[in-house]
Short mmCIF file of C-alpha atoms in Angstrom, two decimals:
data_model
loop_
_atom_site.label_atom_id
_atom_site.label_comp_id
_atom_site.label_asym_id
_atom_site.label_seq_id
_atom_site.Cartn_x
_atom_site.Cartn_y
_atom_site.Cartn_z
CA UNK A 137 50.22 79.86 31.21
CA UNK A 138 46.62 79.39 32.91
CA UNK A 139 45.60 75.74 32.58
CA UNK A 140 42.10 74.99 30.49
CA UNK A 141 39.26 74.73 32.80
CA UNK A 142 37.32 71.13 32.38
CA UNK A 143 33.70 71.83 31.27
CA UNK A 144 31.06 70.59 33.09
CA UNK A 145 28.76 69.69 29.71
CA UNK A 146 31.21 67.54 28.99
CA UNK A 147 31.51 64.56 31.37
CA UNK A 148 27.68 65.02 30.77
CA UNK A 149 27.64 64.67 27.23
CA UNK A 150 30.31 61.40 27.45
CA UNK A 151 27.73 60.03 29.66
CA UNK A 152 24.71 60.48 27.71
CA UNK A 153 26.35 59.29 24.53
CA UNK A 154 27.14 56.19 26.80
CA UNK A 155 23.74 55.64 27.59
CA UNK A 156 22.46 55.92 23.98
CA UNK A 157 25.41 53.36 22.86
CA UNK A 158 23.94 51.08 25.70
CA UNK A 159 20.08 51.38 25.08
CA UNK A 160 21.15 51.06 20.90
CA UNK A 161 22.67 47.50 21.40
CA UNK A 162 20.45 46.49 23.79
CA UNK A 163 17.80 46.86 21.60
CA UNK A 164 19.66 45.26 18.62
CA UNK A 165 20.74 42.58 20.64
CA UNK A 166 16.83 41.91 22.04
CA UNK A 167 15.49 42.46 18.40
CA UNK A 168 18.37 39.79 17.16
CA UNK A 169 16.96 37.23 20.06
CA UNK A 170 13.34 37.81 19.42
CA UNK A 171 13.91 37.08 15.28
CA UNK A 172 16.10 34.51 15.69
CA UNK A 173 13.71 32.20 18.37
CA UNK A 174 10.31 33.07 16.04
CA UNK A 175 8.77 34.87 18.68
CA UNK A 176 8.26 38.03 16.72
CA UNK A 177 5.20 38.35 15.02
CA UNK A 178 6.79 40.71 12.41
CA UNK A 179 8.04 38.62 9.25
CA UNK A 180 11.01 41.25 8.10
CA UNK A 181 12.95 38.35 6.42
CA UNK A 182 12.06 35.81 4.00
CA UNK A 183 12.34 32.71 6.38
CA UNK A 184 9.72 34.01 9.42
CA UNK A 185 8.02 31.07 10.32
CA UNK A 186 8.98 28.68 13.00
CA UNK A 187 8.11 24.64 12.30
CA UNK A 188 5.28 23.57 14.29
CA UNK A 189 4.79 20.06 15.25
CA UNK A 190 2.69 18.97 12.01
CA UNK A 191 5.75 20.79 9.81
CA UNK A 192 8.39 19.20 12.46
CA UNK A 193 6.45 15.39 11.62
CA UNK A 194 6.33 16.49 7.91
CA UNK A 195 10.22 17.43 7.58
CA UNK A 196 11.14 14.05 9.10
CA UNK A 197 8.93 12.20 6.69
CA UNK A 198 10.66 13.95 3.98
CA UNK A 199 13.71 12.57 5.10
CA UNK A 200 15.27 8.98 3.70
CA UNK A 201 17.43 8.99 7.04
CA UNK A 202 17.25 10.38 10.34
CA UNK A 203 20.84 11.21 11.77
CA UNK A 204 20.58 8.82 14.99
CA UNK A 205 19.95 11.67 17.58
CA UNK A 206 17.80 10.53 20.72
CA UNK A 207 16.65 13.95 21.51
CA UNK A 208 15.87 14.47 18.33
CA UNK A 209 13.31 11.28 18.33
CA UNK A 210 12.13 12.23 21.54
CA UNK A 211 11.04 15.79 20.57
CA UNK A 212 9.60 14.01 17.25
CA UNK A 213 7.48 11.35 19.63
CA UNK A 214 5.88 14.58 20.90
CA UNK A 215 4.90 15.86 17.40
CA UNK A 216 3.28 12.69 16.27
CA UNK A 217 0.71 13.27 19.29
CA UNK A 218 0.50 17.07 18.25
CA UNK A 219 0.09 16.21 15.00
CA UNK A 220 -2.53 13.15 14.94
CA UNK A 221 -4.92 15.74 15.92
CA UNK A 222 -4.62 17.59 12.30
CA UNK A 223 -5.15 14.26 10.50
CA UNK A 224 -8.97 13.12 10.18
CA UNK A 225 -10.01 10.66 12.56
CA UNK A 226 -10.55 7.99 10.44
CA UNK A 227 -6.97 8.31 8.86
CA UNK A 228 -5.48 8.33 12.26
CA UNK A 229 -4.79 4.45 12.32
CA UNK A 230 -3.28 5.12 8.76
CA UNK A 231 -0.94 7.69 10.57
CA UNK A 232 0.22 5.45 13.41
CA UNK A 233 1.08 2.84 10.69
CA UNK A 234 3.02 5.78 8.32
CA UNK A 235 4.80 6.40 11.84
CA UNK A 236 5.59 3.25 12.23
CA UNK A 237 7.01 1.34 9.23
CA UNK A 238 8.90 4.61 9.07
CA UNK A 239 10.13 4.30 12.66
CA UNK A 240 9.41 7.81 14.05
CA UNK A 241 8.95 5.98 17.15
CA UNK A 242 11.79 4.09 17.33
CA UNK A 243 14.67 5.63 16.39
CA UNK A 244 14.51 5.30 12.66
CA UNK A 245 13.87 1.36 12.79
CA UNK A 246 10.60 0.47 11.64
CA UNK A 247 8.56 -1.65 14.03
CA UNK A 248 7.05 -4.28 11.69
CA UNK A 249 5.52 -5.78 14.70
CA UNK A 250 3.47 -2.82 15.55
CA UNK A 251 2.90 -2.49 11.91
CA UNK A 252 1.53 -5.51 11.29
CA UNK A 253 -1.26 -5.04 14.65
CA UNK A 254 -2.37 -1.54 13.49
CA UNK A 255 -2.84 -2.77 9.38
CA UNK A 256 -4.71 -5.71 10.78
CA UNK A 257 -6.69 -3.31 12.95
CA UNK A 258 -7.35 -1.19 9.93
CA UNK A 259 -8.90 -4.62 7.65
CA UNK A 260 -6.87 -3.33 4.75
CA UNK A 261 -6.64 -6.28 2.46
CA UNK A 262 -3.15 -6.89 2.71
CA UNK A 263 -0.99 -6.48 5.43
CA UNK A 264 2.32 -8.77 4.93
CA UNK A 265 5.96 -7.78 5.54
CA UNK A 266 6.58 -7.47 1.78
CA UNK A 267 3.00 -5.00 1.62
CA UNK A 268 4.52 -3.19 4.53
CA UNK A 269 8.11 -2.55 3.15
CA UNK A 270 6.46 -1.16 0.19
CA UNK A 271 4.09 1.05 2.24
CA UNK A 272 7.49 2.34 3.93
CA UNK A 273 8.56 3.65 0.25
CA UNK A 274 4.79 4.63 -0.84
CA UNK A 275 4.27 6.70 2.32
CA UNK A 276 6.62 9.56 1.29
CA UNK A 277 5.18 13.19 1.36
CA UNK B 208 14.69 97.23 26.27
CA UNK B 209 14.58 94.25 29.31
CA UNK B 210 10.61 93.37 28.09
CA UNK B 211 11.65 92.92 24.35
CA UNK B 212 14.76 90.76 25.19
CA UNK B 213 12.68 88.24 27.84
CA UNK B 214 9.65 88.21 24.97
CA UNK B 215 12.56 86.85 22.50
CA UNK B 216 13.94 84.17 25.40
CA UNK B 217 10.57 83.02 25.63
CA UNK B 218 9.38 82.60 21.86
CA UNK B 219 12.78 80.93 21.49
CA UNK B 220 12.33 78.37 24.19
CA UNK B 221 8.69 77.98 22.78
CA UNK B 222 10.07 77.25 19.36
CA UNK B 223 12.90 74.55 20.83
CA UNK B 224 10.81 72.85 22.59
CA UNK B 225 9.22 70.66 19.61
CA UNK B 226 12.57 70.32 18.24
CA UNK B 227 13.73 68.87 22.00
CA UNK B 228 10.72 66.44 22.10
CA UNK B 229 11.52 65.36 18.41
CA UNK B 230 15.23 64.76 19.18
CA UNK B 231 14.60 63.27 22.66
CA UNK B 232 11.77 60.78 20.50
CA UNK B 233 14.24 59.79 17.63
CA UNK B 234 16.99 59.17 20.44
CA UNK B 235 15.16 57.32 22.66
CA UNK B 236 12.37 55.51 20.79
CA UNK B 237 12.52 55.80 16.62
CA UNK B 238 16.66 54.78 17.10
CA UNK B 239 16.39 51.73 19.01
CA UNK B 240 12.79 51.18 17.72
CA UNK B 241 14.47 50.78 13.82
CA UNK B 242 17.75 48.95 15.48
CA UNK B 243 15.56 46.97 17.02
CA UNK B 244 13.63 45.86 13.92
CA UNK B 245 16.65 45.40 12.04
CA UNK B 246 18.04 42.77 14.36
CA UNK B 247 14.80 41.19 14.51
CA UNK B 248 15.39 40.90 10.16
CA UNK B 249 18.96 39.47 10.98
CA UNK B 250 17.48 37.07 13.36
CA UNK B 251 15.07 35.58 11.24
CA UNK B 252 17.44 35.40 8.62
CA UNK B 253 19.99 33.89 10.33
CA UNK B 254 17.39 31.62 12.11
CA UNK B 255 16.31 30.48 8.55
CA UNK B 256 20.07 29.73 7.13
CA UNK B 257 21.29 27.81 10.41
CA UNK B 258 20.68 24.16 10.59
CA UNK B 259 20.91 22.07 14.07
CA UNK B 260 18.40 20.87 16.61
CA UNK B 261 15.71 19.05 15.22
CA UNK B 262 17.34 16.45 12.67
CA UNK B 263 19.38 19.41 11.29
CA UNK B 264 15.83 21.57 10.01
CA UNK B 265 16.03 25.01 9.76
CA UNK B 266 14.44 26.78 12.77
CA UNK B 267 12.86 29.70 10.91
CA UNK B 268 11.60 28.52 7.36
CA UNK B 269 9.10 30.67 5.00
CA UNK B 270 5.89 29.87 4.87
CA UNK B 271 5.34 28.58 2.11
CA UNK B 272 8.04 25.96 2.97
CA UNK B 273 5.54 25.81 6.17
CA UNK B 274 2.77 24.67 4.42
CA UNK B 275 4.60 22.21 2.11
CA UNK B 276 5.77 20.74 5.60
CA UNK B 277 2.64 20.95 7.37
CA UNK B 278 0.93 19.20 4.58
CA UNK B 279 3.39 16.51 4.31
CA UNK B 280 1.86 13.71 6.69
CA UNK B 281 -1.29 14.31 5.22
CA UNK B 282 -0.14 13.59 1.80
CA UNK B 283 2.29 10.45 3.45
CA UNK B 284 -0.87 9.30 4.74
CA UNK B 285 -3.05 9.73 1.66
CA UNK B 286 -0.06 8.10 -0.26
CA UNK B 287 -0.32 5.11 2.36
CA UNK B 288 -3.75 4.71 1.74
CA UNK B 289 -3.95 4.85 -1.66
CA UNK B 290 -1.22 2.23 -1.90
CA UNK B 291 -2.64 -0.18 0.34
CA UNK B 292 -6.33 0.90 1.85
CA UNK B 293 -9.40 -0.54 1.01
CA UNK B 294 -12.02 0.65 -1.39
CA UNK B 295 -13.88 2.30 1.62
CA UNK B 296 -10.60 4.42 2.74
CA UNK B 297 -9.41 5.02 -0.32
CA UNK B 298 -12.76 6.70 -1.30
CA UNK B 299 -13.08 8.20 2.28
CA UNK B 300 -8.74 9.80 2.13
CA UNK B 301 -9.84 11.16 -1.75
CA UNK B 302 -12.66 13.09 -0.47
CA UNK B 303 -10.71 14.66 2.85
CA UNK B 304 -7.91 15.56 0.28
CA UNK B 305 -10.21 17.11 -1.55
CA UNK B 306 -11.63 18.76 0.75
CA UNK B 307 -8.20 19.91 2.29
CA UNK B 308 -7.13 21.22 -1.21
CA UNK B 309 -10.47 23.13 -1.84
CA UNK B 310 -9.35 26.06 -3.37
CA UNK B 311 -6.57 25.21 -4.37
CA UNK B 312 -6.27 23.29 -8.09
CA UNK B 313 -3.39 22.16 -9.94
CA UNK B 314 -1.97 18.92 -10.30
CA UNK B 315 -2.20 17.51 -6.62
CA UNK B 316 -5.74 18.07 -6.64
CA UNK B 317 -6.09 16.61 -10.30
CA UNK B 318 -4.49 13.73 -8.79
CA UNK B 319 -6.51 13.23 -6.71
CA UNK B 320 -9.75 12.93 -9.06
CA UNK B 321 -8.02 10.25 -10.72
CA UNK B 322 -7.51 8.11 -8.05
CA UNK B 323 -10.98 8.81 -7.25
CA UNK B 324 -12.06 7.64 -10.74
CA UNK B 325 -10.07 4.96 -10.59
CA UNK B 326 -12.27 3.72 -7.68
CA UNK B 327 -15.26 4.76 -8.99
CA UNK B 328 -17.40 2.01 -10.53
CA UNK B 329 -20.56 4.28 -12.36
CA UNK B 330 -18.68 4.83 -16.30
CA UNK B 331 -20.85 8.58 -15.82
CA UNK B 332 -19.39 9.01 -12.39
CA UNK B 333 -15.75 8.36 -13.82
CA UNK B 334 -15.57 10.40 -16.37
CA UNK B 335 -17.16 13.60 -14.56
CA UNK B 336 -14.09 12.94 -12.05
CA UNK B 337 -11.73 12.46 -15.15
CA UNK B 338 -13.09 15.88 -16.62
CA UNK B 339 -12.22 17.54 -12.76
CA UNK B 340 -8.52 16.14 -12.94
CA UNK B 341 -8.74 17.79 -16.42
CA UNK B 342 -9.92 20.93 -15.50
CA UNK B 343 -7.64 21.13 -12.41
CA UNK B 344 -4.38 20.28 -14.64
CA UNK B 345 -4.92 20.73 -18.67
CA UNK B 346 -1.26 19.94 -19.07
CA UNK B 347 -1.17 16.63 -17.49
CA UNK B 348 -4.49 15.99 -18.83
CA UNK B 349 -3.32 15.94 -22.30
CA UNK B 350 -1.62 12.61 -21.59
CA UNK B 351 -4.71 11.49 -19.18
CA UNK B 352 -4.20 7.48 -19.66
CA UNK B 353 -0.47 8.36 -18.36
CA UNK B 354 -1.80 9.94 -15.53
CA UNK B 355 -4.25 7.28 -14.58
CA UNK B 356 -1.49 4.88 -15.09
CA UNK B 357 0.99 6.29 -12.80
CA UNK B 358 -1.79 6.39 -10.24
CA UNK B 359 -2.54 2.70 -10.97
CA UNK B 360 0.69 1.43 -10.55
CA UNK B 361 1.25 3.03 -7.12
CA UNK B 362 -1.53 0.93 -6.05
CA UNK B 363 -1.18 -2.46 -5.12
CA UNK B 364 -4.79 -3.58 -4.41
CA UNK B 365 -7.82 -3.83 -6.12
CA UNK B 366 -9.77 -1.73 -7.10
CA UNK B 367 -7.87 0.99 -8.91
CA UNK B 368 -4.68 -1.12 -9.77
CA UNK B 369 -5.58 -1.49 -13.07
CA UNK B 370 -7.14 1.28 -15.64
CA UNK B 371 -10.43 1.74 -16.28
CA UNK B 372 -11.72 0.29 -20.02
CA UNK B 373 -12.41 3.47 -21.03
CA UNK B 374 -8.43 4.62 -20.67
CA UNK B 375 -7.23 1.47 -22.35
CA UNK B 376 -5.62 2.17 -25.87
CA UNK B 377 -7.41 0.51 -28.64
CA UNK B 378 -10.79 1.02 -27.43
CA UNK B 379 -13.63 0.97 -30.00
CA UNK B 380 -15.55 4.13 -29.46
CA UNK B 381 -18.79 3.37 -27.63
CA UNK B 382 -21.12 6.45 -28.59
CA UNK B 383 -22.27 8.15 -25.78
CA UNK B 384 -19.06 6.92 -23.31
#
């Protein structure tokens, strides 16, 4: 009985199929990375849009509580700066107080001291602990 | 015999060679081009449903959410101002609100003409910004001296703590006001 003689096309075709399995997960794998980071500029699924600094300042104002995560409040440090330059000039002081009796600066403690130098700074008419507290509650988005 | 049979080879290698190029194409480019896209979809949505990082926030968010976000310390602000600011800044925040919600209607702008009429000290003045808040939100506007109220109360300095005569109940009607 003559043994079957191995075709050459095949080894070829194994390989090729190979090389499509390879290039077809690569690229699902690269399109998974690029949606998943924001970089694409595609929006295929509902949530597309990564926060930027104003939105990252924004989400943490929504918040009643901060988990206590220093990394966290550093990258949030960074926002305020990125984000004063959205608010109008002459509201900027009235930022850097929001930022402060909420304590985005300082790890979800507000600094009343601070608070008390930039309301004094802005003339408003009253700028006592009890005024302050209450600013803390009527400064929510 | 030999002439007709090479004239066939050739008009059959002429005709396979658009179907080579289109398989070759959808192999190499269309395939992983649509794989591609679809992991970029699972990404985003995955992105969008994971929490972690930045105080637990979503990384990927829609954009609407995006724009109630971005608009958030600019409302905190105007909400600081209002409740504590000076006749000047409260006047100066109402117009930039305004101006940032140009376009836009509904009740945050209407809002935002009462607090301005609240502040306002011309009666004619007032009630042209009363009539905006109106226009802006019919609903709310139905129950105006509510409204103004609620705006009232979340200040806690003068002026525009308290409500204008004109809102007061039990107001004899001054013809022409």
């Amino acid at each position: 009985m003559a043994e079957p003689v191995p075709s050459l096309a095949e080894p070829k075709a194994a390989a090729r199929r190979r090389k499509v399995v390879v290039v077809y997960v690569a690229a699902a794998l690269v399109g998974f990375l690029v949606g998943a980071q924001g970089l694409s500029p595609l929006a295929l699924a509902p949530t597309s849009e990564s926060l930027s600094p104003l939105a990252r300042v924004g989400f943490a104002l929504e918040r009643d509580a901060l988990p206590n995560d220093a990394a966290a409040y550093a990258q949030l440090g960074r926002d305020i700066e990125s984000a004063a330059a959205a608010v109008p000039t002459t509201e900027r002081g009235a930022f850097a107080l929001v930022a402060a009796v909420r304590g985005l600066r300082s790890a979800g403690v507000p600094d009343w001291e601070r608070a008390t130098q930039l309301c004094s700074q802005l003339h408003w008419p009253r700028c006592d602990r009890e005024a302050l507290e209450e600013l803390a509650k009527r400064s929510r988005p | 015999m030999s002439g007709a049979s090479g004239d066939s080879t050739q008009s059959r290698a002429a005709s396979s060679a658009p179907r080579a190029l289109v398989r070759a194409l959808s192999t190499w480019f269309f395939g992983p081009l649509a794989l591609a896209l679809c992991g970029v979809a699972l990404g985003q949505f995955q992105a969008g449903s994971s929490r972690g990082g930045f105080f637990g926030a979503p990384r990927l968010v829609t954009p609407a959410r995006l724009r109630e976000l971005e608009a958030a310390p600019l409302r905190a602000v105007a909400n600081a101002i209002w409740a504590f600011g000076d006749f000047e800044a409260a006047r100066r925040s109402a117009q930039h609100e305004l101006d940032r919600l140009s376009g836009v209607g509904g009740p945050e702008r209407a809002r935002v003409f009462i607090r301005f009429g609240l502040v306002e000290t011309s009666p004619d003045g007032q009630r042209a910004l009363f009539g905006q808040a109106c226009q802006d939100d019919p609903v709310a506007c139905k129950d105006l001296r509510a409204m103004a109220q609620r705006e009232a109360d979340a200040r806690f300095v003068a002026p525009g703590n308290h409500l204008p005569m004109r809102l007061l109940p039990n107001q004899p009607h001054i013809p022409g006001h």
